[in-house]
Coordinates of C-alpha atoms in Angstrom, one line a residue:
M1073 CA -0.3 31.7 -6.8
N1074 CA -3.1 33.4 -5.0
F1075 CA -5.7 30.9 -6.2
L1076 CA -3.3 28.2 -4.8
Q1077 CA -3.1 30.1 -1.6
R1078 CA -6.8 30.6 -1.0
I1079 CA -7.5 26.9 -1.6
L1080 CA -4.5 25.2 0.1
F1081 CA -3.9 27.5 3.0
K1082 CA -7.5 28.5 4.0
S1083 CA -8.2 27.8 7.6
I1084 CA -10.4 24.9 8.3
D1085 CA -11.4 22.9 11.5
T1086 CA -9.3 19.8 12.1
T1087 CA -11.9 17.5 13.3
V1088 CA -11.7 15.1 10.4
V1089 CA -7.9 15.0 10.2
S1090 CA -7.7 14.4 13.8
L1091 CA -10.3 11.7 13.8
F1092 CA -8.4 10.1 10.8
R1093 CA -5.2 10.2 13.1
V1094 CA -7.0 8.4 15.8
S1095 CA -8.3 5.8 13.9
F1096 CA -5.1 5.4 11.6
G1097 CA -3.2 4.9 15.0
A1098 CA -5.9 2.2 16.1
F1099 CA -5.5 0.5 12.9
M1100 CA -1.7 0.4 13.2
I1101 CA -1.8 -1.0 16.5
Y1102 CA -4.1 -3.9 15.3
Q1103 CA -1.5 -4.3 12.1
I1104 CA 1.7 -4.4 14.7
I1105 CA 0.0 -6.8 16.9
Y1106 CA -0.9 -9.0 14.0
Y1107 CA 3.1 -8.8 13.2
Y1108 CA 3.4 -10.1 16.6
N1109 CA 1.1 -13.1 16.3
I1110 CA 2.9 -14.2 13.1
D1111 CA 6.3 -13.7 14.1
Y1112 CA 7.0 -11.2 11.5
T1113 CA 10.3 -10.2 12.4
Y1114 CA 11.6 -13.9 12.4
Q1115 CA 9.4 -15.5 9.6
F1116 CA 9.9 -12.6 6.9
M1117 CA 13.1 -10.9 7.9
S1118 CA 15.7 -12.8 10.0
G1119 CA 14.6 -16.4 9.4
P1120 CA 15.1 -16.7 5.6
Q1121 CA 18.2 -17.5 4.1
M1122 CA 18.0 -14.9 1.5
L1123 CA 15.8 -12.0 0.6
F1124 CA 14.7 -10.4 -2.9
P1125 CA 15.5 -6.8 -2.8
Y1126 CA 13.8 -4.2 -4.9
E1127 CA 16.0 -2.3 -7.4
G1128 CA 17.4 0.7 -5.8
L1129 CA 16.7 -0.6 -2.1
S1130 CA 19.5 -3.4 -2.1
F1131 CA 21.0 -1.5 0.9
L1132 CA 17.9 -2.7 3.0
K1133 CA 19.3 -5.7 4.8
P1134 CA 17.7 -7.7 7.9
L1135 CA 19.3 -6.6 10.9
S1136 CA 20.2 -8.9 13.9
L1137 CA 16.8 -10.5 15.4
P1138 CA 17.0 -8.7 19.0
V1139 CA 17.3 -5.4 16.9
L1140 CA 14.3 -6.2 14.7
K1141 CA 12.3 -7.2 17.8
G1142 CA 13.5 -3.8 19.1
I1143 CA 12.0 -2.0 16.0
H1144 CA 9.0 -4.0 16.2
F1145 CA 8.2 -3.1 19.8
G1146 CA 9.0 0.5 19.0
L1147 CA 6.4 0.4 16.2
L1148 CA 3.9 -0.7 18.8
V1149 CA 4.6 2.1 20.9
S1150 CA 4.7 4.6 18.5
A1151 CA 1.4 3.6 17.0
V1152 CA -0.1 4.2 20.4
F1153 CA 1.5 7.5 20.9
I1154 CA -0.1 8.6 17.4
C1155 CA -3.5 7.3 18.3
I1156 CA -3.3 9.2 21.6
G1157 CA -1.7 12.2 20.3
F1158 CA 1.5 12.1 22.7
L1159 CA 4.8 13.1 21.0
Y1160 CA 2.9 12.7 17.6
R1161 CA 5.7 14.0 15.3
Y1162 CA 8.3 12.0 16.6
A1163 CA 6.0 9.0 16.8
M1164 CA 5.0 9.4 13.3
I1165 CA 8.6 9.7 12.1
F1166 CA 9.9 6.4 13.7
F1167 CA 6.6 4.6 12.7
F1168 CA 7.2 5.6 8.9
L1169 CA 10.7 4.6 8.9
G1170 CA 10.2 1.4 10.8
F1171 CA 7.1 0.3 8.7
S1172 CA 8.7 1.2 5.4
Y1173 CA 11.8 -0.8 6.4
F1174 CA 9.5 -3.8 7.3
S1175 CA 7.7 -3.6 4.2
F1176 CA 10.1 -3.1 1.5
V1177 CA 13.1 -5.2 2.7
D1178 CA 11.8 -8.1 0.6
K1179 CA 9.7 -7.9 -3.0
T1180 CA 7.9 -11.1 -2.0
L1181 CA 6.4 -9.1 1.0
Y1182 CA 4.9 -6.5 -1.6
N1183 CA 1.3 -5.2 -0.8
N1184 CA -0.4 -2.4 -2.3
H1185 CA -2.1 -1.4 1.3
L1186 CA 1.3 -1.9 3.0
Y1187 CA 2.6 0.8 0.3
L1188 CA -0.5 3.1 1.0
I1189 CA 0.2 2.8 5.0
S1190 CA 3.6 4.1 4.3
L1191 CA 2.6 6.9 2.3
I1192 CA 0.2 7.9 4.6
A1193 CA 2.6 7.7 7.3
F1194 CA 5.2 9.8 5.6
V1195 CA 2.5 12.6 4.5
M1196 CA 1.2 12.6 8.3
I1197 CA 4.7 13.7 9.6
F1198 CA 4.0 17.0 8.2
I1199 CA 0.2 17.2 9.2
E1200 CA -1.0 19.1 12.0
A1201 CA -3.0 16.2 12.9
D1202 CA -2.9 16.2 16.9
K1203 CA -4.5 19.7 17.5
K1204 CA -7.7 17.8 18.8
Y1205 CA -8.6 14.3 20.4
S1206 CA -5.0 14.2 21.7
L1207 CA -3.0 14.6 25.0
K1208 CA -1.3 17.6 23.6
A1209 CA -4.7 19.3 23.3
Y1210 CA -6.0 18.0 26.7
F1211 CA -2.6 19.0 28.5
S1212 CA -1.9 22.3 26.6
K1213 CA -2.3 25.5 28.9
N1214 CA -3.0 27.9 25.8
K1215 CA -6.3 28.5 24.2
P1216 CA -7.0 25.6 21.9
D1217 CA -6.2 26.1 18.3
H1218 CA -8.6 23.9 16.3
E1219 CA -7.8 25.1 13.0
I1220 CA -5.3 23.9 10.2
A1221 CA -4.2 24.6 6.6
A1222 CA -6.9 23.0 4.1
W1223 CA -4.0 21.1 2.7
N1224 CA -3.8 18.7 5.6
Q1225 CA -6.9 17.4 4.5
Y1226 CA -6.5 17.6 0.8
I1227 CA -3.3 15.6 0.6
L1228 CA -4.9 12.7 2.7
M1229 CA -8.0 12.6 0.4
F1230 CA -5.5 12.3 -2.6
L1231 CA -3.7 9.2 -0.9
I1232 CA -7.0 7.5 -0.4
S1233 CA -7.8 8.5 -4.0
L1234 CA -4.9 6.8 -5.3
P1235 CA -5.8 2.9 -4.8
Y1236 CA -9.1 3.5 -6.3
F1237 CA -8.2 5.6 -9.5
F1238 CA -5.1 3.8 -10.4
G1239 CA -6.7 0.5 -9.7
G1240 CA -9.3 1.3 -12.4
I1241 CA -6.9 2.2 -14.8
A1242 CA -5.1 -0.9 -14.2
K1243 CA -8.3 -2.9 -15.0
L1244 CA -8.4 -1.2 -18.6
S1245 CA -5.9 -4.0 -19.4
F1246 CA -5.8 -7.4 -21.1
N1247 CA -5.2 -9.0 -18.0
W1248 CA -8.6 -8.0 -16.4
L1249 CA -10.7 -7.6 -19.3
A1250 CA -9.8 -10.5 -21.6
T1251 CA -8.6 -13.4 -19.7
D1252 CA -10.3 -15.5 -17.0
L1253 CA -9.0 -13.8 -14.1
P1254 CA -12.2 -12.3 -12.6
A1255 CA -13.9 -15.8 -13.1
I1256 CA -11.0 -17.4 -11.3
I1257 CA -11.2 -15.0 -8.4
V1258 CA -15.0 -15.5 -8.2
A1259 CA -14.7 -19.0 -8.2
E1260 CA -12.0 -19.1 -5.4
S1261 CA -14.3 -16.7 -3.2
Q1262 CA -16.0 -17.3 0.0
G1263 CA -19.3 -16.4 -1.5
N1264 CA -20.9 -19.8 -2.5
F1265 CA -24.2 -18.6 -1.2
L1266 CA -24.5 -16.3 -4.2
Y1267 CA -24.3 -19.2 -6.6
N1268 CA -27.7 -20.2 -5.3
I1269 CA -29.2 -16.9 -6.7
F1270 CA -27.0 -15.9 -9.8
S1271 CA -24.9 -18.2 -12.1
E1272 CA -21.1 -18.1 -11.6
K1273 CA -20.7 -16.5 -15.3
T1274 CA -23.2 -13.7 -14.1
I1275 CA -21.1 -12.9 -11.1
A1276 CA -17.8 -13.0 -13.0
L1277 CA -19.4 -10.5 -15.5
F1278 CA -20.7 -8.3 -12.8
F1279 CA -17.3 -8.3 -10.8
T1280 CA -15.3 -7.4 -13.9
Y1281 CA -17.2 -4.3 -14.9
G1282 CA -18.6 -3.4 -11.7
G1283 CA -15.0 -3.2 -10.1
L1284 CA -14.1 -1.4 -13.2
I1285 CA -16.5 1.4 -13.0
F1286 CA -16.4 1.6 -9.2
D1287 CA -12.8 2.2 -9.3
L1288 CA -12.9 4.7 -12.0
C1289 CA -15.8 6.6 -10.8
I1290 CA -16.0 6.5 -6.9
V1291 CA -13.5 9.1 -6.3
F1292 CA -15.4 11.9 -8.3
L1293 CA -18.5 10.6 -6.6
L1294 CA -17.1 11.1 -3.4
L1295 CA -15.7 14.7 -4.2
M1296 CA -19.3 15.9 -5.5
K1297 CA -21.5 16.7 -2.5
K1298 CA -24.8 15.7 -4.3
T1299 CA -23.5 12.0 -4.8
R1300 CA -21.5 11.8 -1.6
W1301 CA -23.6 9.8 0.5
V1302 CA -24.2 7.5 -2.4
A1303 CA -20.6 7.1 -3.0
V1304 CA -20.1 6.3 0.9
V1305 CA -22.8 3.4 0.7
M1306 CA -20.9 1.9 -2.5
V1307 CA -17.6 2.2 -0.6
L1308 CA -19.0 0.3 2.4
F1309 CA -20.6 -2.5 0.1
F1310 CA -17.5 -2.5 -2.1
N1311 CA -14.9 -3.0 0.7
Y1312 CA -17.3 -5.1 2.8
T1313 CA -17.8 -7.8 0.0
N1314 CA -13.8 -7.6 -0.7
H1315 CA -13.2 -8.4 2.7
T1316 CA -15.9 -11.1 3.5
I1317 CA -16.5 -12.7 0.2
L1318 CA -14.0 -12.2 -2.6
F1319 CA -10.7 -12.2 -0.7
N1320 CA -9.2 -13.5 2.5
D1321 CA -5.7 -12.1 2.4
I1322 CA -6.2 -8.4 2.3
G1323 CA -6.2 -7.9 6.1
L1324 CA -7.3 -4.3 7.6
F1325 CA -7.2 -2.8 4.3
P1326 CA -11.1 -2.6 3.7
M1327 CA -11.7 -1.1 7.1
L1328 CA -9.3 1.4 6.7
M1329 CA -10.7 2.4 3.4
M1330 CA -14.0 2.4 4.8
F1331 CA -13.1 4.8 7.6
S1332 CA -11.0 7.0 5.4
T1333 CA -14.3 8.2 3.4
I1334 CA -14.6 10.5 6.4
L1335 CA -11.8 12.4 4.7
F1336 CA -14.1 13.6 1.9
F1337 CA -16.7 15.2 4.3
D1338 CA -16.4 19.1 5.3
S1339 CA -14.8 19.2 8.8
E1340 CA -16.9 21.9 10.3
Q1341 CA -20.2 20.0 9.3
V1342 CA -18.6 16.5 11.1
K1343 CA -17.7 18.7 14.2
K1344 CA -21.5 19.8 14.2
F1345 CA -22.8 16.4 13.9
L1346 CA -20.4 15.1 16.6
R1347 CA -21.7 18.0 19.0
F1348 CA -25.4 17.0 18.2
F1349 CA -24.8 14.0 20.4
S1350 CA -22.9 15.8 23.1
T1351 CA -24.5 18.4 25.6
K1352 CA -21.1 19.1 27.0
Q1353 CA -18.1 20.8 25.8
R1354 CA -15.8 18.0 24.7
I1355 CA -12.7 17.6 27.3
D1356 CA -10.1 18.1 24.4
E1357 CA -11.4 21.8 24.2
I1358 CA -11.0 22.8 27.7
P1359 CA -7.5 23.8 28.6
K1360 CA -6.3 22.2 31.7
G1361 CA -7.3 24.1 34.7
K1362 CA -9.8 26.1 33.0
A1363 CA -13.8 25.4 32.9
K1364 CA -14.8 28.4 31.0
E1365 CA -16.1 28.0 27.5
T1366 CA -13.7 28.7 24.7
Q1367 CA -14.9 30.3 21.3
E1368 CA -13.4 29.0 18.2
L1369 CA -12.1 31.1 15.5
S1370 CA -13.9 30.4 12.2
S1371 CA -12.3 30.4 8.6
T1372 CA -14.2 33.6 7.8
E1373 CA -13.1 35.5 10.7
A1374 CA -9.6 34.5 10.2
D1375 CA -7.1 36.9 8.5
S1376 CA -5.8 35.6 5.0
P1377 CA -2.7 34.2 5.3
K1378 CA 0.3 35.9 3.6
W1379 CA 2.1 34.4 0.6
N1380 CA 5.6 33.9 2.3
L1381 CA 8.2 31.6 1.7
K1382 CA 7.0 28.8 3.9
H1383 CA 3.9 28.5 1.8
K1384 CA 6.0 28.7 -1.7
L1385 CA 7.9 25.8 -0.2
A1386 CA 4.8 23.9 1.0
V1387 CA 3.2 24.3 -2.5
T1388 CA 6.3 23.3 -4.3
S1389 CA 6.7 20.2 -2.2
L1390 CA 3.1 19.2 -2.5
G1391 CA 3.3 19.7 -6.4
L1392 CA 6.3 17.6 -6.8
F1393 CA 4.8 14.9 -4.6
V1394 CA 1.4 14.8 -6.3
L1395 CA 3.1 14.8 -9.6
F1396 CA 5.3 11.9 -8.8
Q1397 CA 2.4 10.0 -7.3
M1398 CA 0.4 10.5 -10.7
V1399 CA 3.2 9.7 -13.0
F1400 CA 4.9 7.0 -11.5
P1401 CA 2.3 4.5 -11.7
L1402 CA 2.1 4.8 -15.3
R1403 CA 5.7 4.3 -16.0
H1404 CA 5.0 0.6 -17.4
L1405 CA 3.4 2.3 -20.3
F1406 CA 7.0 3.3 -21.5
I1407 CA 8.6 -0.1 -20.4
T1408 CA 5.8 -3.2 -21.0
D1409 CA 2.7 -3.9 -22.3
N1410 CA 2.1 -6.2 -19.7
P1411 CA 3.5 -5.4 -16.2
E1412 CA 1.7 -8.2 -14.3
W1413 CA 3.7 -10.6 -16.5
S1414 CA 7.1 -9.0 -16.5
A1415 CA 7.0 -7.1 -13.5
D1416 CA 8.5 -4.3 -14.9
G1417 CA 6.5 -1.3 -13.7
F1418 CA 4.3 -3.5 -11.5
Y1419 CA 5.5 -2.5 -8.1
F1420 CA 4.2 0.8 -6.4
S1421 CA 1.5 1.1 -9.2
W1422 CA -1.6 0.0 -7.6
H1423 CA -1.8 -3.0 -9.9
M1424 CA -4.2 -4.8 -7.4
K1425 CA -5.3 -8.6 -7.8
L1426 CA -4.5 -8.7 -11.6
Q1427 CA -2.4 -11.8 -11.0
S1428 CA -3.2 -15.4 -10.7
I1429 CA -0.3 -17.5 -11.0
E1430 CA -0.4 -21.4 -10.9
V1431 CA 2.9 -22.9 -11.0
T1432 CA 2.6 -26.3 -12.6
N1433 CA 6.3 -27.1 -13.0
L1434 CA 9.4 -25.5 -11.2
T1435 CA 12.8 -27.0 -11.2
M1436 CA 16.2 -25.7 -11.0
E1437 CA 19.3 -27.5 -12.1
L1438 CA 23.3 -26.8 -11.4
T1439 CA 25.8 -27.7 -13.7
D1440 CA 29.6 -27.8 -13.2
K1441 CA 31.3 -26.4 -16.6
S1442 CA 34.4 -27.9 -15.8
N1443 CA 33.2 -31.5 -16.3
G1444 CA 29.6 -31.3 -17.4
A1445 CA 28.1 -32.7 -14.3
K1446 CA 24.7 -31.6 -13.4
G1447 CA 22.4 -32.0 -10.3
P1448 CA 19.1 -30.6 -9.3
I1449 CA 18.8 -27.8 -6.7
D1450 CA 16.1 -28.1 -4.2
V1451 CA 14.6 -24.5 -4.2
K1452 CA 12.3 -25.1 -1.2
S1453 CA 15.5 -25.7 1.0
F1454 CA 16.5 -22.1 0.4
L1455 CA 13.1 -20.1 0.6
S1456 CA 10.8 -19.6 3.0
K1457 CA 7.1 -20.8 2.3
N1458 CA 6.2 -16.8 1.6
Q1459 CA 8.9 -16.7 -0.8
M1460 CA 7.7 -19.8 -2.6
I1461 CA 4.2 -18.7 -3.0
H1462 CA 5.5 -15.2 -4.5
L1463 CA 8.6 -16.4 -6.5
A1464 CA 7.0 -16.6 -9.8
E1465 CA 5.2 -13.1 -9.7
D1466 CA 8.3 -11.6 -10.7
P1467 CA 10.8 -13.4 -13.5
G1468 CA 13.4 -11.3 -11.7
N1469 CA 13.4 -13.3 -8.8
F1470 CA 14.9 -16.2 -10.4
I1471 CA 17.9 -14.1 -11.4
Q1472 CA 18.3 -12.9 -7.9
L1473 CA 18.0 -16.6 -6.7
A1474 CA 20.4 -17.7 -9.2
H1475 CA 23.0 -15.2 -8.4
Y1476 CA 22.8 -15.8 -4.7
L1477 CA 23.2 -19.6 -5.1
S1478 CA 26.0 -19.3 -7.7
K1479 CA 27.9 -17.3 -4.9
R1480 CA 27.0 -19.8 -2.3
I1481 CA 28.0 -22.9 -4.5
E1482 CA 31.2 -21.5 -5.2
K1483 CA 32.1 -21.1 -1.7
E1484 CA 30.8 -24.1 -0.1
T1485 CA 31.8 -26.5 -2.9
G1486 CA 34.7 -25.0 -4.8
I1487 CA 32.7 -24.9 -8.1
K1488 CA 33.7 -22.1 -10.3
D1489 CA 31.3 -20.2 -12.3
P1490 CA 28.5 -22.8 -11.9
K1491 CA 25.4 -22.8 -14.6
I1492 CA 22.4 -22.2 -13.0
T1493 CA 19.1 -23.0 -14.9
A1494 CA 15.4 -23.2 -14.2
N1495 CA 12.4 -25.0 -15.9
V1496 CA 9.4 -22.6 -14.7
E1497 CA 5.9 -23.6 -16.2
L1498 CA 2.7 -21.9 -15.2
Q1499 CA -0.7 -21.0 -16.1
F1500 CA -1.3 -17.2 -16.0
N1501 CA -4.5 -15.9 -15.3
G1502 CA -6.4 -19.1 -16.7
L1503 CA -4.4 -18.9 -19.8
P1504 CA -2.8 -22.0 -21.3
K1505 CA 0.2 -23.3 -19.5
Q1506 CA 3.7 -21.8 -20.9
L1507 CA 7.1 -21.5 -19.9
M1508 CA 8.5 -18.4 -18.4
F1509 CA 11.8 -18.3 -20.1
D1510 CA 14.0 -20.8 -22.0
P1511 CA 14.9 -23.9 -19.6
E1512 CA 18.5 -23.9 -20.8
L1513 CA 19.1 -20.0 -20.1
D1514 CA 21.9 -19.6 -17.6
L1515 CA 20.4 -17.3 -15.0
T1516 CA 23.6 -16.3 -13.6
K1517 CA 24.6 -14.4 -16.8
I1518 CA 21.4 -12.2 -16.7
E1519 CA 21.0 -9.0 -15.1
K1520 CA 17.6 -7.9 -14.2
N1521 CA 17.5 -4.2 -15.2
G1522 CA 13.8 -3.5 -15.3
K1523 CA 13.7 -1.2 -18.2
G1524 CA 11.7 -3.2 -20.6
N1525 CA 14.7 -4.8 -22.7
D1526 CA 14.0 -8.1 -20.9
S1527 CA 14.0 -10.3 -23.8
W1528 CA 14.9 -13.5 -21.8
I1529 CA 11.4 -13.5 -20.7
Y1530 CA 9.1 -15.3 -23.4
P1531 CA 5.9 -13.0 -24.1
L1532 CA 2.9 -14.2 -22.5
G1533 CA 0.9 -16.4 -25.0
S1534 CA 4.2 -17.8 -26.3
K1535 CA 4.3 -21.5 -27.5
E1536 CA 8.0 -21.6 -27.1

């Protein structure tokens, strides 16, 4: 306990955490404006006839469009407040709740970087990130306090490490090492000029093992002082190439990850570095109405904090949070041997870019059991463009779609207990084409439980 007290509650300068708050708020302003440009609230929430809820989150329903637009505007305002450090904690709470609601209302919207943003927003509710570079500091009449407990910075470092480390763990799989997935990604990339220097096979091989080694090692290289600057260069190169060459659908994620490397630097050193470029005392260090210099209290001068109930609760909460984030992404080990195929244990596990699905056939059919009459179902008439793109990424989506259609058909046509089947043929990660499940299976009779006993899904590589 004394060791944890010294490590987690030692006083450190708030410069790094405060800079991260400013940048996070700025990135979120960009993200919310982007949502406005694509009409997010209608296109992805209010407009679709049905949504695909996560297990355990089916209570998340799209509200009326005016309410959704009001929340959307509130997200923009809260992002601005976060950036400038005004009513920071209230803004952070609203942003976390609103952004998580927007992100997790439909499985077809799932994206690892949106999940990371939600985790960061949740943690920042409890972090004192507004002690510097904020309106709160500028208008404070008290002597500025630029120190925070070290765990404030450490927990953010931990969150930024998750996509890298578990992304590397996920790459130690059949889907990354033994399929044509890396070659497919390279072939579809925007880096055609590279083919004038290297063969496509060479680039794919480098991408396969370079990406794996980078993800597994980069966090440790960032943590070690001797290798930190080399690691920063690697992070910049890795994220830049991801954004400009390999992928065109990852938005601001690379920029966020590049800037987040500042979290791995000593805050006192960052403060000294910034002061090197300024001959005047920064405005946020001067209490309003006072021009005399203030003297910061160094961590060596600060009294050692007492091990009190507040500290014990903080350590317990941090321990449980960290433990959950370390265990939950590995749950698929007890459920399935291929989470990308069955989608069991896939979500919230940092399995990034491990799926390449080309749907070669997708038809659904309705059968009236009372007379045997059959007819096709036009799937596209019920789903949005985004939902159609991501439908086959999770077999359970067809179960949810069948249950939705069954209730709607009963209500609109009077057909009792209709049978709904689907013929779904696809090519997964460049492997031979195969069916996802039995085309004669009545999907209305299947309940997707996500616990690894989904025997209705054909195994990957099955010739059935």
